[in-house]
């Protein structure tokens, strides 16, 4: 039997019970794929991240209850919080080897900054099985390798949505992100993210990786390199986003909810 530490952190928020909760499991060596997937399913959070390493250099893998994913923002932010505040690594910058290449994380005063690759995207029609669920006429749509972006008429429309894409039959995307320009002075755009059938998540509270698509899109549309974003799920989350050519910088805060141990067999 193995006893492993586990932490649960609310990411992209300054308040407990806000943002997006992620489970973080530091390990000396990565566990088997099967065991990590079973732990993620047992945790039943949108993401469980496994980290190994020390002294600013780490390896990270992310699992939803249904599958491993290639990029996750909120769980990387949560892992960085754990590394600094619980594991005691005071490195000014962290590097994570991941399925999306090497990711850099920096600590800037009270914020954690994620340095992620900007998502490339194409304009394509919305698939019919997605379009028929929409209670509004989309203003625009974009595809990237992970998500389908749909632009709604206004923030109120996004806030009122009740959607479930987990039963899609011909899904080519991880999830559907629906976004709109905000009319508030302190927010540039809002979004919500609804999961497809593979990830097993109806809605993700705050989706950092989706902002690697949202940031270039809204930056070009609004003519701004740095934007304030809010994901308006029930839990709410806030991000500062900056587009720098082929990279997106995402800044946010995190709050520790719990720390403990799990006991598992195998490895």
PDB file of C-alpha atoms in Angstrom:
ATOM      1  CA  UNK A   1       0.000   0.000   0.000  1.00  0.00           C
ATOM      2  CA  UNK A   2       1.126   3.549  -0.715  1.00  0.00           C
ATOM      3  CA  UNK A   3       0.264   6.621   1.311  1.00  0.00           C
ATOM      4  CA  UNK A   4       0.293   9.770  -0.824  1.00  0.00           C
ATOM      5  CA  UNK A   5      -0.225  13.413   0.145  1.00  0.00           C
ATOM      6  CA  UNK A   6      -3.144  15.194  -1.476  1.00  0.00           C
ATOM      7  CA  UNK A   7      -4.197  18.832  -1.554  1.00  0.00           C
ATOM      8  CA  UNK A   8      -7.324  20.505  -2.846  1.00  0.00           C
ATOM      9  CA  UNK A   9      -6.932  24.085  -3.995  1.00  0.00           C
ATOM     10  CA  UNK A  10      -9.451  26.586  -5.357  1.00  0.00           C
ATOM     11  CA  UNK A  11      -7.792  28.263  -8.358  1.00  0.00           C
ATOM     12  CA  UNK A  12      -8.404  31.598 -10.090  1.00  0.00           C
ATOM     13  CA  UNK A  13     -10.040  33.066  -7.018  1.00  0.00           C
ATOM     14  CA  UNK A  14      -9.202  34.972  -3.843  1.00  0.00           C
ATOM     15  CA  UNK A  15     -12.050  33.377  -1.922  1.00  0.00           C
ATOM     16  CA  UNK A  16     -12.611  29.890  -0.569  1.00  0.00           C
ATOM     17  CA  UNK A  17     -15.394  28.037  -2.400  1.00  0.00           C
ATOM     18  CA  UNK A  18     -14.817  30.172  -5.492  1.00  0.00           C
ATOM     19  CA  UNK A  19     -12.888  29.539  -8.685  1.00  0.00           C
ATOM     20  CA  UNK A  20     -12.145  25.991  -9.791  1.00  0.00           C
ATOM     21  CA  UNK A  21     -11.120  23.260  -7.334  1.00  0.00           C
ATOM     22  CA  UNK A  22      -8.256  20.955  -8.298  1.00  0.00           C
ATOM     23  CA  UNK A  23      -6.705  18.019  -6.491  1.00  0.00           C
ATOM     24  CA  UNK A  24      -2.897  17.967  -6.412  1.00  0.00           C
ATOM     25  CA  UNK A  25      -0.918  14.784  -5.681  1.00  0.00           C
ATOM     26  CA  UNK A  26       2.862  15.176  -5.300  1.00  0.00           C
ATOM     27  CA  UNK A  27       4.643  11.870  -6.029  1.00  0.00           C
ATOM     28  CA  UNK A  28       8.295  10.799  -6.111  1.00  0.00           C
ATOM     29  CA  UNK A  29       7.731   9.029  -9.415  1.00  0.00           C
ATOM     30  CA  UNK A  30       4.682   9.067 -11.652  1.00  0.00           C
ATOM     31  CA  UNK A  31       2.150   6.352 -10.938  1.00  0.00           C
ATOM     32  CA  UNK A  32       0.714   4.056 -13.583  1.00  0.00           C
ATOM     33  CA  UNK A  33      -1.779   5.628 -15.985  1.00  0.00           C
ATOM     34  CA  UNK A  34      -4.498   3.324 -14.689  1.00  0.00           C
ATOM     35  CA  UNK A  35      -3.956   4.290 -11.059  1.00  0.00           C
ATOM     36  CA  UNK A  36      -3.818   8.023 -11.782  1.00  0.00           C
ATOM     37  CA  UNK A  37      -7.049   7.751 -13.737  1.00  0.00           C
ATOM     38  CA  UNK A  38      -8.739   5.852 -10.910  1.00  0.00           C
ATOM     39  CA  UNK A  39      -7.613   8.444  -8.359  1.00  0.00           C
ATOM     40  CA  UNK A  40      -8.984  11.228 -10.566  1.00  0.00           C
ATOM     41  CA  UNK A  41     -12.292   9.404 -10.874  1.00  0.00           C
ATOM     42  CA  UNK A  42     -12.447   8.894  -7.113  1.00  0.00           C
ATOM     43  CA  UNK A  43     -11.693  12.583  -6.487  1.00  0.00           C
ATOM     44  CA  UNK A  44     -14.524  13.486  -8.891  1.00  0.00           C
ATOM     45  CA  UNK A  45     -13.164  16.982  -9.549  1.00  0.00           C
ATOM     46  CA  UNK A  46     -12.747  18.459 -13.008  1.00  0.00           C
ATOM     47  CA  UNK A  47      -8.981  17.898 -12.702  1.00  0.00           C
ATOM     48  CA  UNK A  48      -6.491  15.975 -10.594  1.00  0.00           C
ATOM     49  CA  UNK A  49      -2.833  16.857 -11.221  1.00  0.00           C
ATOM     50  CA  UNK A  50       0.142  14.644 -10.390  1.00  0.00           C
ATOM     51  CA  UNK A  51       3.498  16.373  -9.939  1.00  0.00           C
ATOM     52  CA  UNK A  52       7.035  15.087  -9.408  1.00  0.00           C
ATOM     53  CA  UNK A  53      10.322  16.933  -9.122  1.00  0.00           C
ATOM     54  CA  UNK A  54      12.066  19.553  -6.979  1.00  0.00           C
ATOM     55  CA  UNK A  55      13.991  22.842  -7.018  1.00  0.00           C
ATOM     56  CA  UNK A  56      11.904  24.583  -9.654  1.00  0.00           C
ATOM     57  CA  UNK A  57      11.803  21.697 -12.153  1.00  0.00           C
ATOM     58  CA  UNK A  58       8.747  19.438 -12.279  1.00  0.00           C
ATOM     59  CA  UNK A  59       6.791  17.007 -14.381  1.00  0.00           C
ATOM     60  CA  UNK A  60       2.988  17.384 -14.432  1.00  0.00           C
ATOM     61  CA  UNK A  61       0.092  15.301 -15.730  1.00  0.00           C
ATOM     62  CA  UNK A  62      -3.605  16.177 -15.593  1.00  0.00           C
ATOM     63  CA  UNK A  63      -6.593  13.826 -15.394  1.00  0.00           C
ATOM     64  CA  UNK A  64     -10.316  14.503 -15.516  1.00  0.00           C
ATOM     65  CA  UNK A  65     -12.626  11.791 -14.121  1.00  0.00           C
ATOM     66  CA  UNK A  66     -12.779  10.382 -17.655  1.00  0.00           C
ATOM     67  CA  UNK A  67      -9.434  10.915 -19.371  1.00  0.00           C
ATOM     68  CA  UNK A  68      -5.970  12.453 -19.358  1.00  0.00           C
ATOM     69  CA  UNK A  69      -5.785  15.917 -20.950  1.00  0.00           C
ATOM     70  CA  UNK A  70      -2.911  17.670 -22.681  1.00  0.00           C
ATOM     71  CA  UNK A  71      -3.252  21.067 -20.952  1.00  0.00           C
ATOM     72  CA  UNK A  72      -4.964  22.379 -17.837  1.00  0.00           C
ATOM     73  CA  UNK A  73      -4.620  25.883 -16.473  1.00  0.00           C
ATOM     74  CA  UNK A  74      -6.349  25.854 -13.115  1.00  0.00           C
ATOM     75  CA  UNK A  75      -4.673  22.623 -11.948  1.00  0.00           C
ATOM     76  CA  UNK A  76      -1.255  24.006 -12.966  1.00  0.00           C
ATOM     77  CA  UNK A  77      -1.949  27.154 -10.975  1.00  0.00           C
ATOM     78  CA  UNK A  78      -3.089  25.015  -8.019  1.00  0.00           C
ATOM     79  CA  UNK A  79       0.011  22.796  -8.306  1.00  0.00           C
ATOM     80  CA  UNK A  80       2.233  25.882  -8.294  1.00  0.00           C
ATOM     81  CA  UNK A  81       0.505  27.127  -5.147  1.00  0.00           C
ATOM     82  CA  UNK A  82       1.133  23.762  -3.443  1.00  0.00           C
ATOM     83  CA  UNK A  83       4.790  23.685  -4.528  1.00  0.00           C
ATOM     84  CA  UNK A  84       5.480  27.108  -3.037  1.00  0.00           C
ATOM     85  CA  UNK A  85       3.231  27.239   0.021  1.00  0.00           C
ATOM     86  CA  UNK A  86       3.050  23.572   1.069  1.00  0.00           C
ATOM     87  CA  UNK A  87       6.216  21.943  -0.293  1.00  0.00           C
ATOM     88  CA  UNK A  88       8.414  24.958   0.445  1.00  0.00           C
ATOM     89  CA  UNK A  89      10.035  25.468  -2.970  1.00  0.00           C
ATOM     90  CA  UNK A  90      10.737  29.214  -3.106  1.00  0.00           C
ATOM     91  CA  UNK A  91      11.987  29.282  -6.703  1.00  0.00           C
ATOM     92  CA  UNK A  92      10.948  32.514  -8.427  1.00  0.00           C
ATOM     93  CA  UNK A  93      10.063  30.504 -11.547  1.00  0.00           C
ATOM     94  CA  UNK A  94       8.873  26.935 -12.022  1.00  0.00           C
ATOM     95  CA  UNK A  95       9.097  24.819 -15.149  1.00  0.00           C
ATOM     96  CA  UNK A  96       6.736  21.920 -15.819  1.00  0.00           C
ATOM     97  CA  UNK A  97       7.359  19.224 -18.408  1.00  0.00           C
ATOM     98  CA  UNK A  98       3.962  18.326 -19.814  1.00  0.00           C
ATOM     99  CA  UNK A  99       2.130  16.916 -22.821  1.00  0.00           C
ATOM    100  CA  UNK A 100       2.025  20.512 -24.119  1.00  0.00           C
ATOM    101  CA  UNK A 101       5.770  21.012 -23.814  1.00  0.00           C
ATOM    102  CA  UNK A 102       7.623  22.946 -21.120  1.00  0.00           C
ATOM    103  CA  UNK A 103       5.362  25.369 -19.246  1.00  0.00           C
ATOM    104  CA  UNK A 104       6.732  28.243 -17.172  1.00  0.00           C
ATOM    105  CA  UNK A 105       5.124  29.597 -14.021  1.00  0.00           C
ATOM    106  CA  UNK A 106       6.151  32.791 -12.229  1.00  0.00           C
ATOM    107  CA  UNK A 107       5.205  34.293  -8.877  1.00  0.00           C
ATOM    108  CA  UNK A 108       4.378  37.997  -9.105  1.00  0.00           C
ATOM    109  CA  UNK A 109       3.443  39.481  -5.723  1.00  0.00           C
ATOM    110  CA  UNK A 110       0.164  37.732  -4.776  1.00  0.00           C
ATOM    111  CA  UNK A 111      -0.496  36.381  -8.273  1.00  0.00           C
ATOM    112  CA  UNK A 112       0.655  33.247 -10.056  1.00  0.00           C
ATOM    113  CA  UNK A 113       1.426  33.713 -13.771  1.00  0.00           C
ATOM    114  CA  UNK A 114       1.085  30.810 -16.200  1.00  0.00           C
ATOM    115  CA  UNK A 115       3.057  31.034 -19.450  1.00  0.00           C
ATOM    116  CA  UNK A 116       1.162  28.841 -21.943  1.00  0.00           C
ATOM    117  CA  UNK A 117       1.293  28.392 -25.734  1.00  0.00           C
ATOM    118  CA  UNK A 118      -1.349  30.452 -27.534  1.00  0.00           C
ATOM    119  CA  UNK A 119      -3.914  28.292 -29.295  1.00  0.00           C
ATOM    120  CA  UNK A 120      -4.239  28.495 -33.048  1.00  0.00           C
ATOM    121  CA  UNK A 121      -7.772  28.346 -34.406  1.00  0.00           C
ATOM    122  CA  UNK A 122      -9.834  28.280 -37.581  1.00  0.00           C
ATOM    123  CA  UNK A 123     -13.282  29.624 -38.486  1.00  0.00           C
ATOM    124  CA  UNK A 124     -15.683  26.788 -39.214  1.00  0.00           C
ATOM    125  CA  UNK A 125     -19.454  26.244 -38.988  1.00  0.00           C
ATOM    126  CA  UNK A 126     -20.884  25.051 -35.692  1.00  0.00           C
ATOM    127  CA  UNK A 127     -21.704  21.324 -35.851  1.00  0.00           C
ATOM    128  CA  UNK A 128     -25.436  20.716 -36.172  1.00  0.00           C
ATOM    129  CA  UNK A 129     -25.742  18.676 -32.980  1.00  0.00           C
ATOM    130  CA  UNK A 130     -24.192  21.567 -31.041  1.00  0.00           C
ATOM    131  CA  UNK A 131     -26.113  24.307 -32.852  1.00  0.00           C
ATOM    132  CA  UNK A 132     -29.496  22.742 -32.145  1.00  0.00           C
ATOM    133  CA  UNK A 133     -28.899  23.074 -28.396  1.00  0.00           C
ATOM    134  CA  UNK A 134     -28.123  26.792 -28.543  1.00  0.00           C
ATOM    135  CA  UNK A 135     -30.965  29.127 -27.454  1.00  0.00           C
ATOM    136  CA  UNK A 136     -29.369  32.059 -29.318  1.00  0.00           C
ATOM    137  CA  UNK A 137     -27.940  32.959 -32.715  1.00  0.00           C
ATOM    138  CA  UNK A 138     -24.159  32.768 -32.581  1.00  0.00           C
ATOM    139  CA  UNK A 139     -22.181  35.807 -33.679  1.00  0.00           C
ATOM    140  CA  UNK A 140     -19.032  33.822 -34.494  1.00  0.00           C
ATOM    141  CA  UNK A 141     -17.334  30.459 -33.983  1.00  0.00           C
ATOM    142  CA  UNK A 142     -13.791  29.108 -33.913  1.00  0.00           C
ATOM    143  CA  UNK A 143     -12.212  25.651 -33.619  1.00  0.00           C
ATOM    144  CA  UNK A 144      -8.875  24.659 -32.111  1.00  0.00           C
ATOM    145  CA  UNK A 145      -7.521  21.213 -31.263  1.00  0.00           C
ATOM    146  CA  UNK A 146      -9.314  21.151 -27.905  1.00  0.00           C
ATOM    147  CA  UNK A 147     -12.351  23.414 -27.892  1.00  0.00           C
ATOM    148  CA  UNK A 148     -15.102  24.943 -29.973  1.00  0.00           C
ATOM    149  CA  UNK A 149     -15.535  28.667 -29.247  1.00  0.00           C
ATOM    150  CA  UNK A 150     -18.994  30.118 -29.792  1.00  0.00           C
ATOM    151  CA  UNK A 151     -19.582  33.856 -29.396  1.00  0.00           C
ATOM    152  CA  UNK A 152     -22.919  34.844 -27.865  1.00  0.00           C
ATOM    153  CA  UNK A 153     -24.706  38.201 -28.263  1.00  0.00           C
ATOM    154  CA  UNK A 154     -24.157  39.402 -24.696  1.00  0.00           C
ATOM    155  CA  UNK A 155     -23.098  38.521 -21.161  1.00  0.00           C
ATOM    156  CA  UNK A 156     -26.659  37.933 -19.959  1.00  0.00           C
ATOM    157  CA  UNK A 157     -27.118  35.220 -22.582  1.00  0.00           C
ATOM    158  CA  UNK A 158     -23.972  33.420 -21.425  1.00  0.00           C
ATOM    159  CA  UNK A 159     -25.003  33.641 -17.757  1.00  0.00           C
ATOM    160  CA  UNK A 160     -28.461  32.143 -18.406  1.00  0.00           C
ATOM    161  CA  UNK A 161     -27.320  29.034 -20.319  1.00  0.00           C
ATOM    162  CA  UNK A 162     -28.347  25.508 -19.284  1.00  0.00           C
ATOM    163  CA  UNK A 163     -26.457  23.189 -21.627  1.00  0.00           C
ATOM    164  CA  UNK A 164     -25.215  19.605 -21.622  1.00  0.00           C
ATOM    165  CA  UNK A 165     -22.845  18.432 -24.348  1.00  0.00           C
ATOM    166  CA  UNK A 166     -21.717  15.224 -22.622  1.00  0.00           C
ATOM    167  CA  UNK A 167     -23.988  13.186 -24.890  1.00  0.00           C
ATOM    168  CA  UNK A 168     -22.635  14.418 -28.231  1.00  0.00           C
ATOM    169  CA  UNK A 169     -22.190  11.579 -30.722  1.00  0.00           C
ATOM    170  CA  UNK A 170     -19.774  13.085 -33.231  1.00  0.00           C
ATOM    171  CA  UNK A 171     -17.769  15.419 -31.021  1.00  0.00           C
ATOM    172  CA  UNK A 172     -14.330  16.424 -32.310  1.00  0.00           C
ATOM    173  CA  UNK A 173     -13.620  18.710 -29.367  1.00  0.00           C
ATOM    174  CA  UNK A 174     -12.861  18.395 -25.667  1.00  0.00           C
ATOM    175  CA  UNK A 175     -15.516  20.981 -24.848  1.00  0.00           C
ATOM    176  CA  UNK A 176     -17.575  23.975 -25.951  1.00  0.00           C
ATOM    177  CA  UNK A 177     -16.675  27.423 -24.636  1.00  0.00           C
ATOM    178  CA  UNK A 178     -19.313  30.124 -24.995  1.00  0.00           C
ATOM    179  CA  UNK A 179     -18.161  33.692 -24.614  1.00  0.00           C
ATOM    180  CA  UNK A 180     -19.327  37.289 -24.950  1.00  0.00           C
ATOM    181  CA  UNK A 181     -17.999  40.781 -24.568  1.00  0.00           C
ATOM    182  CA  UNK A 182     -18.751  42.228 -21.152  1.00  0.00           C
ATOM    183  CA  UNK A 183     -20.426  45.619 -20.726  1.00  0.00           C
ATOM    184  CA  UNK A 184     -18.854  46.072 -17.281  1.00  0.00           C
ATOM    185  CA  UNK A 185     -15.956  48.509 -16.977  1.00  0.00           C
ATOM    186  CA  UNK A 186     -13.712  46.114 -15.044  1.00  0.00           C
ATOM    187  CA  UNK A 187     -14.244  43.013 -17.244  1.00  0.00           C
ATOM    188  CA  UNK A 188     -13.451  42.690 -20.959  1.00  0.00           C
ATOM    189  CA  UNK A 189     -15.064  39.340 -21.720  1.00  0.00           C
ATOM    190  CA  UNK A 190     -16.894  36.493 -20.000  1.00  0.00           C
ATOM    191  CA  UNK A 191     -17.157  32.798 -20.756  1.00  0.00           C
ATOM    192  CA  UNK A 192     -18.472  29.416 -19.680  1.00  0.00           C
ATOM    193  CA  UNK A 193     -17.049  26.000 -20.614  1.00  0.00           C
ATOM    194  CA  UNK A 194     -19.180  22.894 -21.187  1.00  0.00           C
ATOM    195  CA  UNK A 195     -17.498  19.505 -21.475  1.00  0.00           C
ATOM    196  CA  UNK A 196     -17.901  16.993 -24.267  1.00  0.00           C
ATOM    197  CA  UNK A 197     -18.419  13.238 -23.832  1.00  0.00           C
ATOM    198  CA  UNK A 198     -14.756  12.266 -23.381  1.00  0.00           C
ATOM    199  CA  UNK A 199     -13.935  14.350 -20.304  1.00  0.00           C
ATOM    200  CA  UNK A 200     -17.034  13.447 -18.281  1.00  0.00           C
ATOM    201  CA  UNK A 201     -17.652  17.035 -17.047  1.00  0.00           C
ATOM    202  CA  UNK A 202     -20.927  18.869 -17.727  1.00  0.00           C
ATOM    203  CA  UNK A 203     -19.450  22.289 -16.872  1.00  0.00           C
ATOM    204  CA  UNK A 204     -16.010  23.350 -15.677  1.00  0.00           C
ATOM    205  CA  UNK A 205     -16.066  26.309 -13.253  1.00  0.00           C
ATOM    206  CA  UNK A 206     -12.913  28.083 -14.530  1.00  0.00           C
ATOM    207  CA  UNK A 207     -10.972  26.759 -17.517  1.00  0.00           C
ATOM    208  CA  UNK A 208      -7.503  28.256 -17.816  1.00  0.00           C
ATOM    209  CA  UNK A 209      -6.569  26.329 -20.964  1.00  0.00           C
ATOM    210  CA  UNK A 210      -9.642  27.661 -22.809  1.00  0.00           C
ATOM    211  CA  UNK A 211      -8.233  31.153 -22.312  1.00  0.00           C
ATOM    212  CA  UNK A 212      -5.299  30.273 -24.570  1.00  0.00           C
ATOM    213  CA  UNK A 213      -7.965  30.429 -27.307  1.00  0.00           C
ATOM    214  CA  UNK A 214     -10.135  33.179 -25.801  1.00  0.00           C
ATOM    215  CA  UNK A 215      -7.254  35.598 -25.191  1.00  0.00           C
ATOM    216  CA  UNK A 216      -5.973  35.874 -28.800  1.00  0.00           C
ATOM    217  CA  UNK A 217      -9.543  36.024 -30.093  1.00  0.00           C
ATOM    218  CA  UNK A 218     -10.694  38.869 -27.838  1.00  0.00           C
ATOM    219  CA  UNK A 219      -7.332  40.623 -27.980  1.00  0.00           C
ATOM    220  CA  UNK A 220      -7.629  40.976 -31.746  1.00  0.00           C
ATOM    221  CA  UNK A 221     -11.296  41.936 -31.588  1.00  0.00           C
ATOM    222  CA  UNK A 222     -10.912  44.519 -28.818  1.00  0.00           C
ATOM    223  CA  UNK A 223      -7.466  45.788 -29.817  1.00  0.00           C
ATOM    224  CA  UNK A 224      -5.951  45.112 -26.386  1.00  0.00           C
ATOM    225  CA  UNK A 225      -3.017  42.901 -25.377  1.00  0.00           C
ATOM    226  CA  UNK A 226      -3.990  42.641 -21.693  1.00  0.00           C
ATOM    227  CA  UNK A 227      -7.556  41.783 -20.739  1.00  0.00           C
ATOM    228  CA  UNK A 228      -9.644  41.092 -17.667  1.00  0.00           C
ATOM    229  CA  UNK A 229     -11.681  37.916 -17.958  1.00  0.00           C
ATOM    230  CA  UNK A 230     -14.353  36.321 -15.821  1.00  0.00           C
ATOM    231  CA  UNK A 231     -15.706  32.798 -16.144  1.00  0.00           C
ATOM    232  CA  UNK A 232     -19.271  33.174 -14.947  1.00  0.00           C
ATOM    233  CA  UNK A 233     -20.064  29.695 -13.719  1.00  0.00           C
ATOM    234  CA  UNK A 234     -21.819  29.366 -10.377  1.00  0.00           C
ATOM    235  CA  UNK A 235     -18.457  29.507  -8.563  1.00  0.00           C
ATOM    236  CA  UNK A 236     -17.035  32.442 -10.593  1.00  0.00           C
ATOM    237  CA  UNK A 237     -13.370  32.913 -11.417  1.00  0.00           C
ATOM    238  CA  UNK A 238     -11.203  35.852 -12.430  1.00  0.00           C
ATOM    239  CA  UNK A 239      -8.183  35.910 -14.743  1.00  0.00           C
ATOM    240  CA  UNK A 240      -5.883  38.551 -16.137  1.00  0.00           C
ATOM    241  CA  UNK A 241      -4.861  37.505 -19.640  1.00  0.00           C
ATOM    242  CA  UNK A 242      -2.055  38.825 -21.836  1.00  0.00           C
ATOM    243  CA  UNK A 243      -1.321  37.846 -25.436  1.00  0.00           C
ATOM    244  CA  UNK A 244       2.340  37.961 -26.483  1.00  0.00           C
ATOM    245  CA  UNK A 245       2.511  36.617 -30.048  1.00  0.00           C
ATOM    246  CA  UNK A 246       2.745  32.838 -29.645  1.00  0.00           C
ATOM    247  CA  UNK A 247       2.217  32.800 -25.859  1.00  0.00           C
ATOM    248  CA  UNK A 248      -0.607  33.610 -23.474  1.00  0.00           C
ATOM    249  CA  UNK A 249       0.063  34.738 -19.912  1.00  0.00           C
ATOM    250  CA  UNK A 250      -2.681  33.912 -17.417  1.00  0.00           C
ATOM    251  CA  UNK A 251      -2.563  35.462 -13.943  1.00  0.00           C
ATOM    252  CA  UNK A 252      -4.654  34.507 -10.945  1.00  0.00           C
ATOM    253  CA  UNK A 253      -4.738  33.582  -7.287  1.00  0.00           C
ATOM    254  CA  UNK A 254      -5.439  30.399  -5.325  1.00  0.00           C
ATOM    255  CA  UNK A 255      -6.767  29.344  -1.920  1.00  0.00           C
ATOM    256  CA  UNK A 256      -6.032  26.089  -0.080  1.00  0.00           C
ATOM    257  CA  UNK A 257      -9.145  24.117   0.895  1.00  0.00           C
ATOM    258  CA  UNK A 258      -7.758  20.869   2.312  1.00  0.00           C
ATOM    259  CA  UNK A 259      -4.672  18.718   2.719  1.00  0.00           C
ATOM    260  CA  UNK A 260      -4.505  15.085   3.716  1.00  0.00           C
ATOM    261  CA  UNK A 261      -3.470  11.609   2.608  1.00  0.00           C
ATOM    262  CA  UNK A 262      -4.806   8.905   0.354  1.00  0.00           C
ATOM    263  CA  UNK A 263      -3.990   5.198   0.603  1.00  0.00           C
ATOM    264  CA  UNK A 264      -3.746   3.219  -2.643  1.00  0.00           C
ATOM    265  CA  UNK A 265      -2.418  -0.119  -3.768  1.00  0.00           C
ATOM    266  CA  UNK A 266      -0.225  -0.635  -6.796  1.00  0.00           C
ATOM    267  CA  UNK A 267       1.879   1.983  -8.524  1.00  0.00           C
TER     268      UNK A 267
END
